[in-house]
Amino acid sequence: MLRVTIELWPGGRESGRRVLATADIARIKSGAHADYEVDLHEALLGDVGNTATVREYPRWSASVWDLVGRCIAAALNGSREELPLRPLLPEVPVHDSDGLRYVRMREIPEPARTFFQKNMAYSTRPLIEDDAQPMDCAYAWDWLDFLAGAR
């Protein structure tokens, strides 16, 4: 089995490293043309449900990175060995309450919502009384800073 590990080294320092994601690639059929199963896992999100099989891969014909790239692409794109369309930044409506601009957490698509909620865990958030879920909001500037990488 191959395990590909994605680590974050804040500021390039190994001492602060943490694992963001792993890909487990297992050969399930041997031979000159082998089959491989891949399972993707993200530390923050858990199992992301991206499992796929790469069939009839010609072993020994290319670098191991070719196999890894094809397995990850297949897991991201329904077993097709091609990358899905490049994702776009999530479009989240900005609401206004008496001049206070805010976003609703429930309107932020995954996985951005999970990352943003973790980012906001110890931050001040507005209480929007006229919203259906008044404690489910964040300041619009915090969301925009998060998207820009400034938060």
Tab-separated table of N, CA and C in Angstrom:
chain	number	residue	atom	x	y	z
A	1	MET	N	0.850	-1.174	0.000
A	1	MET	CA	0.000	0.000	0.000
A	1	MET	C	0.894	1.236	0.000
A	2	LEU	N	0.432	2.241	-0.713
A	2	LEU	CA	1.078	3.549	-0.703
A	2	LEU	C	0.236	4.484	0.151
A	3	ARG	N	0.880	5.348	0.921
A	3	ARG	CA	0.169	6.402	1.639
A	3	ARG	C	0.844	7.718	1.266
A	4	VAL	N	0.031	8.620	0.723
A	4	VAL	CA	0.493	9.967	0.399
A	4	VAL	C	-0.028	10.873	1.505
A	5	THR	N	0.864	11.622	2.122
A	5	THR	CA	0.507	12.488	3.242
A	5	THR	C	0.763	13.937	2.867
A	6	ILE	N	-0.236	14.782	3.081
A	6	ILE	CA	-0.117	16.220	2.839
A	6	ILE	C	0.040	16.889	4.199
A	7	GLU	N	1.173	17.548	4.411
A	7	GLU	CA	1.438	18.223	5.677
A	7	GLU	C	1.555	19.723	5.466
A	8	LEU	N	1.127	20.468	6.457
A	8	LEU	CA	1.321	21.917	6.489
A	8	LEU	C	2.459	22.207	7.452
A	9	TRP	N	3.440	22.984	6.996
A	9	TRP	CA	4.546	23.413	7.841
A	9	TRP	C	4.447	24.931	7.968
A	10	PRO	N	3.768	25.437	8.990
A	10	PRO	CA	3.591	26.893	9.127
A	10	PRO	C	4.931	27.625	9.140
A	11	GLY	N	5.052	28.582	8.245
A	11	GLY	CA	6.296	29.356	8.157
A	11	GLY	C	7.494	28.521	7.748
A	12	GLY	N	7.257	27.328	7.190
A	12	GLY	CA	8.356	26.460	6.774
A	12	GLY	C	9.013	25.721	7.933
A	13	ARG	N	8.400	25.765	9.115
A	13	ARG	CA	8.987	25.123	10.296
A	13	ARG	C	8.401	23.723	10.490
A	14	GLU	N	9.277	22.746	10.484
A	14	GLU	CA	8.850	21.368	10.678
A	14	GLU	C	8.248	21.160	12.063
A	15	SER	N	8.698	21.912	13.042
A	15	SER	CA	8.218	21.726	14.418
A	15	SER	C	6.721	21.988	14.559
A	16	GLY	N	6.140	22.799	13.691
A	16	GLY	CA	4.715	23.099	13.771
A	16	GLY	C	3.874	22.302	12.793
A	17	ARG	N	4.462	21.274	12.184
A	17	ARG	CA	3.766	20.564	11.114
A	17	ARG	C	2.524	19.857	11.622
A	18	ARG	N	1.554	19.748	10.702
A	18	ARG	CA	0.355	18.969	10.988
A	18	ARG	C	-0.149	18.371	9.686
A	19	VAL	N	-0.754	17.219	9.807
A	19	VAL	CA	-1.260	16.495	8.637
A	19	VAL	C	-2.606	17.080	8.242
A	20	LEU	N	-2.726	17.478	6.970
A	20	LEU	CA	-3.981	17.993	6.433
A	20	LEU	C	-4.806	16.903	5.777
A	21	ALA	N	-4.131	15.994	5.060
A	21	ALA	CA	-4.864	14.981	4.308
A	21	ALA	C	-3.967	13.790	3.994
A	22	THR	N	-4.608	12.654	3.727
A	22	THR	CA	-3.879	11.467	3.286
A	22	THR	C	-4.645	10.816	2.140
A	23	ALA	N	-3.898	10.093	1.328
A	23	ALA	CA	-4.478	9.259	0.279
A	23	ALA	C	-3.880	7.867	0.449
A	24	ASP	N	-4.716	6.866	0.641
A	24	ASP	CA	-4.259	5.481	0.726
A	24	ASP	C	-4.533	4.805	-0.604
A	25	ILE	N	-3.484	4.251	-1.195
A	25	ILE	CA	-3.587	3.600	-2.502
A	25	ILE	C	-3.179	2.137	-2.326
A	26	ALA	N	-4.112	1.239	-2.568
A	26	ALA	CA	-3.866	-0.196	-2.381
A	26	ALA	C	-3.999	-0.922	-3.711
A	27	ARG	N	-3.029	-1.795	-3.985
A	27	ARG	CA	-3.127	-2.633	-5.185
A	27	ARG	C	-4.086	-3.767	-4.870
A	28	ILE	N	-5.142	-3.896	-5.658
A	28	ILE	CA	-6.156	-4.922	-5.398
A	28	ILE	C	-6.113	-6.043	-6.431
A	29	LYS	N	-5.355	-5.832	-7.502
A	29	LYS	CA	-5.135	-6.900	-8.491
A	29	LYS	C	-3.734	-6.727	-9.040
A	30	SER	N	-2.944	-7.778	-8.977
A	30	SER	CA	-1.560	-7.722	-9.453
A	30	SER	C	-1.484	-8.025	-10.947
A	31	GLY	N	-0.272	-8.003	-11.430
A	31	GLY	CA	-0.030	-8.330	-12.824
A	31	GLY	C	0.574	-7.145	-13.551
A	32	ALA	N	0.842	-7.348	-14.822
A	32	ALA	CA	1.423	-6.270	-15.626
A	32	ALA	C	0.487	-5.079	-15.711
A	33	HIS	N	-0.805	-5.345	-15.699
A	33	HIS	CA	-1.828	-4.299	-15.668
A	33	HIS	C	-2.624	-4.479	-14.376
A	34	ALA	N	-2.264	-3.715	-13.362
A	34	ALA	CA	-2.827	-3.882	-12.027
A	34	ALA	C	-4.006	-2.933	-11.788
A	35	ASP	N	-4.817	-3.305	-10.801
A	35	ASP	CA	-5.914	-2.445	-10.351
A	35	ASP	C	-5.541	-1.876	-8.986
A	36	TYR	N	-5.886	-0.605	-8.782
A	36	TYR	CA	-5.587	0.073	-7.526
A	36	TYR	C	-6.848	0.736	-6.985
A	37	GLU	N	-6.991	0.701	-5.672
A	37	GLU	CA	-8.094	1.398	-5.022
A	37	GLU	C	-7.503	2.536	-4.200
A	38	VAL	N	-8.144	3.687	-4.268
A	38	VAL	CA	-7.657	4.857	-3.535
A	38	VAL	C	-8.764	5.365	-2.624
A	39	ASP	N	-8.364	5.824	-1.432
A	39	ASP	CA	-9.294	6.395	-0.462
A	39	ASP	C	-8.687	7.691	0.053
A	40	LEU	N	-9.425	8.795	-0.084
A	40	LEU	CA	-8.952	10.096	0.368
A	40	LEU	C	-9.529	10.412	1.744
A	41	HIS	N	-8.718	11.038	2.593
A	41	HIS	CA	-9.135	11.404	3.946
A	41	HIS	C	-8.576	12.793	4.250
A	42	GLU	N	-9.423	13.666	4.810
A	42	GLU	CA	-8.970	14.989	5.249
A	42	GLU	C	-9.078	15.078	6.750
A	43	ALA	N	-8.042	15.604	7.397
A	43	ALA	CA	-7.989	15.658	8.853
A	43	ALA	C	-9.164	16.433	9.435
A	44	LEU	N	-9.487	17.567	8.874
A	44	LEU	CA	-10.555	18.394	9.428
A	44	LEU	C	-11.935	17.855	9.082
A	45	LEU	N	-12.098	17.324	7.880
A	45	LEU	CA	-13.412	16.871	7.424
A	45	LEU	C	-13.653	15.382	7.634
A	46	GLY	N	-12.594	14.616	7.910
A	46	GLY	CA	-12.748	13.171	8.041
A	46	GLY	C	-12.764	12.516	6.670
A	47	ASP	N	-13.364	11.332	6.601
A	47	ASP	CA	-13.455	10.656	5.309
A	47	ASP	C	-14.332	11.488	4.396
A	48	VAL	N	-13.795	11.855	3.262
A	48	VAL	CA	-14.529	12.727	2.357
A	48	VAL	C	-15.357	11.938	1.338
A	49	GLY	N	-15.359	10.621	1.491
A	49	GLY	CA	-16.185	9.801	0.608
A	49	GLY	C	-15.639	9.677	-0.793
A	50	ASN	N	-14.391	10.034	-0.965
A	50	ASN	CA	-13.787	9.952	-2.285
A	50	ASN	C	-12.975	8.665	-2.371
A	51	THR	N	-13.613	7.605	-2.839
A	51	THR	CA	-12.965	6.324	-3.061
A	51	THR	C	-13.161	5.967	-4.523
A	52	ALA	N	-12.116	5.447	-5.124
A	52	ALA	CA	-12.206	5.098	-6.544
A	52	ALA	C	-11.257	3.952	-6.852
A	53	THR	N	-11.419	3.397	-8.031
A	53	THR	CA	-10.541	2.330	-8.509
A	53	THR	C	-9.939	2.743	-9.842
A	54	VAL	N	-8.639	2.561	-9.952
A	54	VAL	CA	-7.935	2.754	-11.217
A	54	VAL	C	-7.653	1.357	-11.740
A	55	ARG	N	-8.203	1.040	-12.898
A	55	ARG	CA	-8.121	-0.322	-13.433
A	55	ARG	C	-7.104	-0.415	-14.578
A	56	GLU	N	-6.480	-1.599	-14.633
A	56	GLU	CA	-5.564	-1.927	-15.733
A	56	GLU	C	-4.422	-0.919	-15.868
A	57	TYR	N	-3.872	-0.478	-14.730
A	57	TYR	CA	-2.753	0.466	-14.779
A	57	TYR	C	-1.480	-0.289	-15.166
A	58	PRO	N	-0.760	0.157	-16.196
A	58	PRO	CA	0.445	-0.549	-16.648
A	58	PRO	C	1.617	-0.324	-15.688
A	59	ARG	N	1.785	-1.267	-14.770
A	59	ARG	CA	2.845	-1.148	-13.771
A	59	ARG	C	4.205	-1.020	-14.443
A	60	TRP	N	5.101	-0.332	-13.807
A	60	TRP	CA	6.489	-0.161	-14.224
A	60	TRP	C	6.630	0.672	-15.497
A	61	SER	N	5.572	1.354	-15.911
A	61	SER	CA	5.652	2.111	-17.159
A	61	SER	C	5.920	3.599	-16.946
A	62	ALA	N	5.785	4.072	-15.719
A	62	ALA	CA	5.975	5.505	-15.452
A	62	ALA	C	6.390	5.686	-13.990
A	63	SER	N	6.643	6.911	-13.628
A	63	SER	CA	6.989	7.257	-12.252
A	63	SER	C	5.820	6.943	-11.319
A	64	VAL	N	6.112	6.691	-10.071
A	64	VAL	CA	5.064	6.460	-9.080
A	64	VAL	C	4.139	7.674	-8.981
A	65	TRP	N	4.652	8.866	-9.314
A	65	TRP	CA	3.829	10.079	-9.274
A	65	TRP	C	2.710	10.035	-10.315
A	66	ASP	N	2.946	9.338	-11.419
A	66	ASP	CA	1.894	9.172	-12.417
A	66	ASP	C	0.738	8.374	-11.818
A	67	LEU	N	1.061	7.273	-11.141
A	67	LEU	CA	0.030	6.466	-10.484
A	67	LEU	C	-0.693	7.282	-9.414
A	68	VAL	N	0.050	7.995	-8.587
A	68	VAL	CA	-0.549	8.802	-7.515
A	68	VAL	C	-1.478	9.856	-8.108
A	69	GLY	N	-1.021	10.556	-9.124
A	69	GLY	CA	-1.840	11.599	-9.754
A	69	GLY	C	-3.122	11.038	-10.346
A	70	ARG	N	-3.021	9.899	-11.021
A	70	ARG	CA	-4.207	9.281	-11.618
A	70	ARG	C	-5.183	8.787	-10.546
A	71	CYS	N	-4.654	8.233	-9.459
A	71	CYS	CA	-5.522	7.762	-8.372
A	71	CYS	C	-6.256	8.929	-7.711
A	72	ILE	N	-5.555	10.006	-7.426
A	72	ILE	CA	-6.203	11.162	-6.802
A	72	ILE	C	-7.235	11.760	-7.755
A	73	ALA	N	-6.872	11.897	-9.034
A	73	ALA	CA	-7.830	12.426	-10.010
A	73	ALA	C	-9.073	11.536	-10.086
A	74	ALA	N	-8.881	10.223	-10.088
A	74	ALA	CA	-10.023	9.305	-10.154
A	74	ALA	C	-10.916	9.458	-8.924
A	75	ALA	N	-10.318	9.609	-7.747
A	75	ALA	CA	-11.108	9.759	-6.521
A	75	ALA	C	-11.882	11.072	-6.507
A	76	LEU	N	-11.349	12.078	-7.145
A	76	LEU	CA	-12.022	13.378	-7.189
A	76	LEU	C	-13.057	13.467	-8.304
A	77	ASN	N	-13.004	12.550	-9.268
A	77	ASN	CA	-13.836	12.695	-10.456
A	77	ASN	C	-14.556	11.406	-10.835
A	78	GLY	N	-15.073	10.693	-9.853
A	78	GLY	CA	-15.916	9.529	-10.150
A	78	GLY	C	-15.233	8.437	-10.944
A	79	SER	N	-14.013	8.092	-10.589
A	79	SER	CA	-13.206	7.028	-11.203
A	79	SER	C	-12.668	7.366	-12.594
A	80	ARG	N	-12.917	8.576	-13.091
A	80	ARG	CA	-12.292	8.987	-14.361
A	80	ARG	C	-10.915	9.569	-14.035
A	81	GLU	N	-9.919	9.164	-14.782
A	81	GLU	CA	-8.548	9.593	-14.528
A	81	GLU	C	-8.275	10.975	-15.111
A	82	GLU	N	-9.126	11.906	-14.762
A	82	GLU	CA	-8.935	13.292	-15.182
A	82	GLU	C	-9.443	14.174	-14.051
A	83	LEU	N	-8.875	15.329	-13.955
A	83	LEU	CA	-9.311	16.237	-12.894
A	83	LEU	C	-10.682	16.819	-13.221
A	84	PRO	N	-11.508	17.018	-12.191
A	84	PRO	CA	-12.775	17.707	-12.432
A	84	PRO	C	-12.490	19.171	-12.753
A	85	LEU	N	-13.505	19.899	-13.158
A	85	LEU	CA	-13.321	21.330	-13.415
A	85	LEU	C	-12.761	22.009	-12.177
A	86	ARG	N	-11.934	23.006	-12.397
A	86	ARG	CA	-11.348	23.744	-11.282
A	86	ARG	C	-12.458	24.398	-10.469
A	87	PRO	N	-12.430	24.212	-9.146
A	87	PRO	CA	-13.482	24.825	-8.327
A	87	PRO	C	-13.336	26.342	-8.276
A	88	LEU	N	-14.443	27.001	-8.016
A	88	LEU	CA	-14.459	28.454	-7.880
A	88	LEU	C	-14.630	28.798	-6.408
A	89	LEU	N	-14.269	30.019	-6.048
A	89	LEU	CA	-14.531	30.454	-4.678
A	89	LEU	C	-16.031	30.407	-4.425
A	90	PRO	N	-16.429	30.000	-3.234
A	90	PRO	CA	-17.865	29.929	-2.964
A	90	PRO	C	-18.506	31.313	-2.997
A	91	GLU	N	-19.635	31.388	-3.668
A	91	GLU	CA	-20.384	32.642	-3.706
A	91	GLU	C	-21.411	32.604	-2.583
A	92	VAL	N	-21.232	33.496	-1.643
A	92	VAL	CA	-22.096	33.544	-0.467
A	92	VAL	C	-22.742	34.921	-0.423
A	93	PRO	N	-24.063	34.973	-0.306
A	93	PRO	CA	-24.713	36.287	-0.262
A	93	PRO	C	-24.338	37.052	1.009
A	94	VAL	N	-24.132	38.345	0.836
A	94	VAL	CA	-23.882	39.231	1.975
A	94	VAL	C	-25.196	39.938	2.285
A	95	HIS	N	-25.610	39.862	3.530
A	95	HIS	CA	-26.871	40.447	3.972
A	95	HIS	C	-26.587	41.737	4.727
A	96	ASP	N	-27.618	42.536	4.897
A	96	ASP	CA	-27.478	43.816	5.593
A	96	ASP	C	-28.575	43.928	6.646
A	97	SER	N	-28.172	44.298	7.841
A	97	SER	CA	-29.118	44.532	8.925
A	97	SER	C	-28.767	45.876	9.546
A	98	ASP	N	-29.545	46.903	9.204
A	98	ASP	CA	-29.302	48.263	9.707
A	98	ASP	C	-27.862	48.713	9.478
A	99	GLY	N	-27.353	48.463	8.277
A	99	GLY	CA	-26.003	48.901	7.925
A	99	GLY	C	-24.902	47.926	8.307
A	100	LEU	N	-25.230	46.864	9.029
A	100	LEU	CA	-24.244	45.850	9.402
A	100	LEU	C	-24.269	44.738	8.362
A	101	ARG	N	-23.146	44.567	7.665
A	101	ARG	CA	-23.052	43.542	6.621
A	101	ARG	C	-22.603	42.229	7.255
A	102	TYR	N	-23.320	41.140	6.918
A	102	TYR	CA	-23.008	39.841	7.511
A	102	TYR	C	-23.298	38.715	6.525
A	103	VAL	N	-22.749	37.548	6.829
A	103	VAL	CA	-23.032	36.331	6.071
A	103	VAL	C	-23.643	35.310	7.027
A	104	ARG	N	-24.434	34.408	6.456
A	104	ARG	CA	-25.021	33.323	7.241
A	104	ARG	C	-24.152	32.078	7.069
A	105	MET	N	-23.743	31.512	8.179
A	105	MET	CA	-22.896	30.312	8.123
A	105	MET	C	-23.570	29.213	7.316
A	106	ARG	N	-24.882	29.060	7.468
A	106	ARG	CA	-25.603	27.975	6.796
A	106	ARG	C	-25.618	28.144	5.282
A	107	GLU	N	-25.290	29.332	4.782
A	107	GLU	CA	-25.266	29.572	3.336
A	107	GLU	C	-23.881	29.372	2.723
A	108	ILE	N	-22.892	29.082	3.564
A	108	ILE	CA	-21.535	28.839	3.070
A	108	ILE	C	-21.431	27.354	2.735
A	109	PRO	N	-21.083	27.011	1.497
A	109	PRO	CA	-21.007	25.588	1.125
A	109	PRO	C	-19.790	24.907	1.762
A	110	GLU	N	-19.912	23.601	1.919
A	110	GLU	CA	-18.780	22.803	2.393
A	110	GLU	C	-17.772	22.643	1.266
A	111	PRO	N	-16.498	22.500	1.557
A	111	PRO	CA	-15.880	22.419	2.864
A	111	PRO	C	-15.533	23.779	3.473
A	112	ALA	N	-15.811	24.872	2.733
A	112	ALA	CA	-15.444	26.204	3.233
A	112	ALA	C	-16.093	26.498	4.580
A	113	ARG	N	-17.335	26.059	4.775
A	113	ARG	CA	-18.036	26.339	6.036
A	113	ARG	C	-17.270	25.769	7.230
A	114	THR	N	-16.841	24.517	7.129
A	114	THR	CA	-16.121	23.879	8.236
A	114	THR	C	-14.818	24.620	8.537
A	115	PHE	N	-14.081	24.964	7.493
A	115	PHE	CA	-12.817	25.679	7.699
A	115	PHE	C	-13.061	27.061	8.297
A	116	PHE	N	-14.071	27.759	7.796
A	116	PHE	CA	-14.380	29.103	8.291
A	116	PHE	C	-14.879	29.047	9.731
A	117	GLN	N	-15.731	28.089	10.061
A	117	GLN	CA	-16.219	27.962	11.439
A	117	GLN	C	-15.070	27.700	12.398
A	118	LYS	N	-14.137	26.862	11.994
A	118	LYS	CA	-12.973	26.602	12.846
A	118	LYS	C	-12.147	27.879	12.994
A	119	ASN	N	-11.992	28.617	11.917
A	119	ASN	CA	-11.244	29.865	11.933
A	119	ASN	C	-11.897	30.897	12.854
A	120	MET	N	-13.210	30.871	12.919
A	120	MET	CA	-13.973	31.852	13.703
A	120	MET	C	-14.245	31.406	15.142
A	121	ALA	N	-13.745	30.266	15.550
A	121	ALA	CA	-14.116	29.659	16.833
A	121	ALA	C	-14.000	30.616	18.018
A	122	TYR	N	-12.986	31.437	18.079
A	122	TYR	CA	-12.782	32.320	19.236
A	122	TYR	C	-12.909	33.789	18.853
A	123	SER	N	-13.632	34.062	17.796
A	123	SER	CA	-13.796	35.432	17.316
A	123	SER	C	-15.187	35.956	17.643
A	124	THR	N	-15.282	37.263	17.703
A	124	THR	CA	-16.571	37.905	17.922
A	124	THR	C	-17.421	37.766	16.672
A	125	ARG	N	-18.696	37.438	16.890
A	125	ARG	CA	-19.637	37.317	15.781
A	125	ARG	C	-20.885	38.120	16.122
A	126	PRO	N	-21.540	38.636	15.111
A	126	PRO	CA	-22.729	39.460	15.379
A	126	PRO	C	-23.935	38.612	15.769
A	127	LEU	N	-24.799	39.204	16.541
A	127	LEU	CA	-26.095	38.613	16.868
A	127	LEU	C	-27.114	39.385	16.038
A	128	ILE	N	-27.626	38.767	14.995
A	128	ILE	CA	-28.547	39.426	14.072
A	128	ILE	C	-29.968	39.035	14.481
A	129	GLU	N	-30.625	39.888	15.223
A	129	GLU	CA	-31.924	39.557	15.805
A	129	GLU	C	-33.012	39.320	14.768
A	130	ASP	N	-32.935	39.987	13.602
A	130	ASP	CA	-33.988	39.795	12.607
A	130	ASP	C	-33.713	38.616	11.673
A	131	ASP	N	-32.654	37.846	11.928
A	131	ASP	CA	-32.352	36.657	11.145
A	131	ASP	C	-33.031	35.456	11.800
A	132	ALA	N	-33.426	34.475	10.991
A	132	ALA	CA	-34.099	33.280	11.511
A	132	ALA	C	-33.225	32.507	12.503
A	133	GLN	N	-31.911	32.531	12.283
A	133	GLN	CA	-30.950	31.901	13.199
A	133	GLN	C	-29.935	32.973	13.595
A	134	PRO	N	-30.258	33.796	14.577
A	134	PRO	CA	-29.460	34.985	14.876
A	134	PRO	C	-28.013	34.722	15.280
A	135	MET	N	-27.702	33.529	15.766
A	135	MET	CA	-26.327	33.244	16.183
A	135	MET	C	-25.543	32.476	15.117
A	136	ASP	N	-26.116	32.348	13.941
A	136	ASP	CA	-25.503	31.602	12.844
A	136	ASP	C	-24.877	32.544	11.819
A	137	CYS	N	-24.396	33.691	12.274
A	137	CYS	CA	-23.910	34.721	11.353
A	137	CYS	C	-22.462	35.085	11.659
A	138	ALA	N	-21.827	35.700	10.682
A	138	ALA	CA	-20.466	36.217	10.842
A	138	ALA	C	-20.379	37.541	10.095
A	139	TYR	N	-19.479	38.395	10.550
A	139	TYR	CA	-19.289	39.663	9.858
A	139	TYR	C	-18.800	39.411	8.438
A	140	ALA	N	-19.309	40.167	7.502
A	140	ALA	CA	-18.924	40.003	6.096
A	140	ALA	C	-17.431	40.225	5.917
A	141	TRP	N	-16.855	41.169	6.646
A	141	TRP	CA	-15.414	41.438	6.480
A	141	TRP	C	-14.576	40.249	6.954
A	142	ASP	N	-15.034	39.510	7.958
A	142	ASP	CA	-14.288	38.316	8.376
A	142	ASP	C	-14.321	37.259	7.282
A	143	TRP	N	-15.474	37.078	6.627
A	143	TRP	CA	-15.593	36.119	5.528
A	143	TRP	C	-14.691	36.513	4.360
A	144	LEU	N	-14.721	37.788	3.993
A	144	LEU	CA	-13.894	38.245	2.873
A	144	LEU	C	-12.420	38.154	3.202
A	145	ASP	N	-12.031	38.476	4.442
A	145	ASP	CA	-10.630	38.306	4.862
A	145	ASP	C	-10.209	36.837	4.815
A	146	PHE	N	-11.109	35.952	5.238
A	146	PHE	CA	-10.842	34.514	5.202
A	146	PHE	C	-10.584	34.060	3.769
A	147	LEU	N	-11.443	34.470	2.841
A	147	LEU	CA	-11.259	34.094	1.429
A	147	LEU	C	-9.958	34.626	0.865
A	148	ALA	N	-9.559	35.819	1.307
A	148	ALA	CA	-8.338	36.446	0.801
A	148	ALA	C	-7.073	35.888	1.460
A	149	GLY	N	-7.247	35.022	2.482
A	149	GLY	CA	-6.096	34.459	3.164
A	149	GLY	C	-5.518	35.360	4.224
A	150	ALA	N	-6.241	36.407	4.591
A	150	ALA	CA	-5.753	37.365	5.585
A	150	ALA	C	-6.252	37.021	6.985
A	151	ARG	N	-6.940	35.944	7.122
A	151	ARG	CA	-7.507	35.563	8.420
A	151	ARG	C	-7.226	34.114	8.699
